[in-house]
PDB file of C-alpha atoms in Angstrom:
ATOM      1  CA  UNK A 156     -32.020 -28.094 -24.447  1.00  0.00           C
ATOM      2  CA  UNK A 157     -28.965 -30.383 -23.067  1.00  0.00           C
ATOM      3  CA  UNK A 158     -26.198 -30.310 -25.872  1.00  0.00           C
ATOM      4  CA  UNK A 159     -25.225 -34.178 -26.839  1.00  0.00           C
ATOM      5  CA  UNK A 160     -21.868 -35.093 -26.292  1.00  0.00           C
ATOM      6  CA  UNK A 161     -19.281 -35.675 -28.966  1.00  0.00           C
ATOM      7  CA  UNK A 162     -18.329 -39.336 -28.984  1.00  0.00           C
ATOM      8  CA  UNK A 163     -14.464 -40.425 -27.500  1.00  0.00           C
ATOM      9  CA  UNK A 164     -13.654 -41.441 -30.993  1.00  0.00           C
ATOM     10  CA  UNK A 165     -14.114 -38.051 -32.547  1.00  0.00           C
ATOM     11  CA  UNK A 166     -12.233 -36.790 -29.988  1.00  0.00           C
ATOM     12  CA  UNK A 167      -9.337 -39.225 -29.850  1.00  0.00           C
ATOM     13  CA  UNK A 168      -9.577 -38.331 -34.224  1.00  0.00           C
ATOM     14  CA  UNK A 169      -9.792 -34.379 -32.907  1.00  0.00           C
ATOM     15  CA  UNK A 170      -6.610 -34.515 -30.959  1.00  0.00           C
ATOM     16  CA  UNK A 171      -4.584 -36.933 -33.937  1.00  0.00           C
ATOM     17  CA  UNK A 172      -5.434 -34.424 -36.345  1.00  0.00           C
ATOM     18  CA  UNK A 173      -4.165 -31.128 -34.483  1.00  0.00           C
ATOM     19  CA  UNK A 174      -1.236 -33.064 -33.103  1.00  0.00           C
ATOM     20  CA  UNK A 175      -0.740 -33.316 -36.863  1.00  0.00           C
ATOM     21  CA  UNK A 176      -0.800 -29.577 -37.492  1.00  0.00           C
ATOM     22  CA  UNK A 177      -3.993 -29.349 -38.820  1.00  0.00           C
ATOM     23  CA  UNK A 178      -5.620 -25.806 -37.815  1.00  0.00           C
ATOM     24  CA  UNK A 179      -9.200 -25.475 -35.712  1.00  0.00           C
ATOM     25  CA  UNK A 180     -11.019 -25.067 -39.071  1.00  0.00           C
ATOM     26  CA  UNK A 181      -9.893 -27.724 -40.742  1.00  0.00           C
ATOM     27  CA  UNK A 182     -10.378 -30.204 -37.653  1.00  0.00           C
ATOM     28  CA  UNK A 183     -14.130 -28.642 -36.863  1.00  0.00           C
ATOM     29  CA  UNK A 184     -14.829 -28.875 -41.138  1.00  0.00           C
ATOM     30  CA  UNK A 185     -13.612 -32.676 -41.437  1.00  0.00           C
ATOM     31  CA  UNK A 186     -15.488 -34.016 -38.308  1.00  0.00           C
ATOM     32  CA  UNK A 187     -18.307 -31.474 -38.896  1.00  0.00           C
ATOM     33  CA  UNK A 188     -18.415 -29.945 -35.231  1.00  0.00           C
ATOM     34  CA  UNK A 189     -17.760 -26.407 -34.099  1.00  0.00           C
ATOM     35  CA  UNK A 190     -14.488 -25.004 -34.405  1.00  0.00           C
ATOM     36  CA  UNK A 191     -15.140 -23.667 -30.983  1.00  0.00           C
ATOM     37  CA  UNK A 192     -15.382 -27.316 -29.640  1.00  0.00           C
ATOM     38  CA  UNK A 193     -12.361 -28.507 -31.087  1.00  0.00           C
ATOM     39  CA  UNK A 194     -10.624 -25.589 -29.271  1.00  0.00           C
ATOM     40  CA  UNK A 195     -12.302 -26.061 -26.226  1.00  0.00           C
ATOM     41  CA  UNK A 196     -10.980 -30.421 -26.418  1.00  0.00           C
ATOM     42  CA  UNK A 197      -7.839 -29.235 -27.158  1.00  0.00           C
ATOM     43  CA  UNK A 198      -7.186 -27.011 -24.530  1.00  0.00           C
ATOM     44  CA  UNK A 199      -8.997 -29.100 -22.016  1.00  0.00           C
ATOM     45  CA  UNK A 200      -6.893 -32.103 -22.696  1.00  0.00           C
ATOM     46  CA  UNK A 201      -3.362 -29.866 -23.380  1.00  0.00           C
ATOM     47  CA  UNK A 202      -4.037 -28.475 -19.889  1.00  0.00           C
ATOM     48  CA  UNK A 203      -4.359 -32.146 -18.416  1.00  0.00           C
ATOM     49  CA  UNK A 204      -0.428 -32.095 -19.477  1.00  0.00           C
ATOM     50  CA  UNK A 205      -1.351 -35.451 -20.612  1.00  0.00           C
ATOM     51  CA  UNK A 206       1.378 -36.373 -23.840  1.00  0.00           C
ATOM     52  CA  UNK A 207       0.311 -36.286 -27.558  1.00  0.00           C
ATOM     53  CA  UNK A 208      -0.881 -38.165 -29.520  1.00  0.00           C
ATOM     54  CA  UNK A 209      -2.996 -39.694 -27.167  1.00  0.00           C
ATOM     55  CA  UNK A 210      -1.820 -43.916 -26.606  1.00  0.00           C
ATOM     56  CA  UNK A 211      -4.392 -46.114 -28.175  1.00  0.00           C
ATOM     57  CA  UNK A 212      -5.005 -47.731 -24.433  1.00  0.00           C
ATOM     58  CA  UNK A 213      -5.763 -44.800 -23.082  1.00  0.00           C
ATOM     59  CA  UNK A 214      -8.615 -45.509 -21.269  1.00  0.00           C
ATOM     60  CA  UNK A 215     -11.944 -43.878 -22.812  1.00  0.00           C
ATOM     61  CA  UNK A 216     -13.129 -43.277 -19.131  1.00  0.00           C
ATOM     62  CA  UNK A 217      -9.756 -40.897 -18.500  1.00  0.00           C
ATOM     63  CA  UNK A 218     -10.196 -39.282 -21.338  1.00  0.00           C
ATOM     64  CA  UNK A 219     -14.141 -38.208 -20.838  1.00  0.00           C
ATOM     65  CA  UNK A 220     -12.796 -36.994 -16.930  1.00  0.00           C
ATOM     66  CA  UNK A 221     -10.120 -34.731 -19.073  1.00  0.00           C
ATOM     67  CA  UNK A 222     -12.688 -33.505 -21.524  1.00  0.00           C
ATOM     68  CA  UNK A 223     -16.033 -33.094 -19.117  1.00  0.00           C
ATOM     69  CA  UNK A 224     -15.059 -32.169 -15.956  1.00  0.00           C
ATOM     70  CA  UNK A 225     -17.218 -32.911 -13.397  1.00  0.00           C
ATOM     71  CA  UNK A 226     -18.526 -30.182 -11.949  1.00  0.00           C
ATOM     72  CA  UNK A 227     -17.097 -29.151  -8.479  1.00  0.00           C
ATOM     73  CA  UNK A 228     -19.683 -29.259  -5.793  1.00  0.00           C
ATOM     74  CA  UNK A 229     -20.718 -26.312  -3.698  1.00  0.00           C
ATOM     75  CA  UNK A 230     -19.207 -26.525  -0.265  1.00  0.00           C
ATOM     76  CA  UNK A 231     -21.429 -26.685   2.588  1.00  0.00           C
ATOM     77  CA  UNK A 232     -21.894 -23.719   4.389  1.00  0.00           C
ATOM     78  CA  UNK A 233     -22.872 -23.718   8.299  1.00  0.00           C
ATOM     79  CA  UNK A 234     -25.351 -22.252   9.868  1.00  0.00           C
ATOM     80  CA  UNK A 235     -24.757 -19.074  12.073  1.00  0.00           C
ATOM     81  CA  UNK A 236     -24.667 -19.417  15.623  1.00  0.00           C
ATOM     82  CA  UNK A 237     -27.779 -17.436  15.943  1.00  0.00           C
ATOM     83  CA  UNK A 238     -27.687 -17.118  19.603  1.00  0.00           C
ATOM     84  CA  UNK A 239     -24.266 -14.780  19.452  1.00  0.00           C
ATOM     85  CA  UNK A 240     -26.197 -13.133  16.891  1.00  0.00           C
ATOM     86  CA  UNK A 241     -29.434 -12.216  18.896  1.00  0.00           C
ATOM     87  CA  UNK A 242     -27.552 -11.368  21.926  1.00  0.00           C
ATOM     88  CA  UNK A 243     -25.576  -8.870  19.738  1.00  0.00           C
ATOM     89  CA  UNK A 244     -28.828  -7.515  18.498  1.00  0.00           C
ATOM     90  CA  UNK A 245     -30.187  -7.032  21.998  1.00  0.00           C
ATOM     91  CA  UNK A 246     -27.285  -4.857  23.399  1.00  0.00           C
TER      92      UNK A 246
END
């Protein structure tokens, strides 16, 4: 089963509180999501080396590219040349 999202304003709340010094547990007790998850936003948006606390017009659409990256696509791979391979074969 796909796992729902946690809304931008939980997260924008997430990052407040632990620029605040608030620990993992505490954050993942008062919005009532897994301390795992608030470790994984925090890192995730620390790495983006994007300041704290996050600006109020920071734009919601920046901050879901920080938090779920896209996932990279697989690059194409080519097809052999399959006539150097058969003549290799056939020596």
């Amino acid at each position: 089963m796909a796992q729902r999202r946690t809304r931008m304003q939980t997260i924008r709340t997430l990052l407040m509180m632990k620029h605040n010094g608030l620990s993992d547990q505490q954050v993942a007790d008062s919005l009532k999501i897994a301390k795992g998850s608030v470790n994984a936003f925090y890192n995730r948006y620390k790495a983006s080396g994007k300041a704290l606390p996050v600006p109020a017009d920071f734009p919601d659409s920046e901050l879901r590219d920080i938090i779920y990256p896209s996932k990279p696509a697989f690059p194409r791979v080519s097809d052999p040349d399959w006539s150097s391979i058969e003549s290799q074969l056939s020596r």
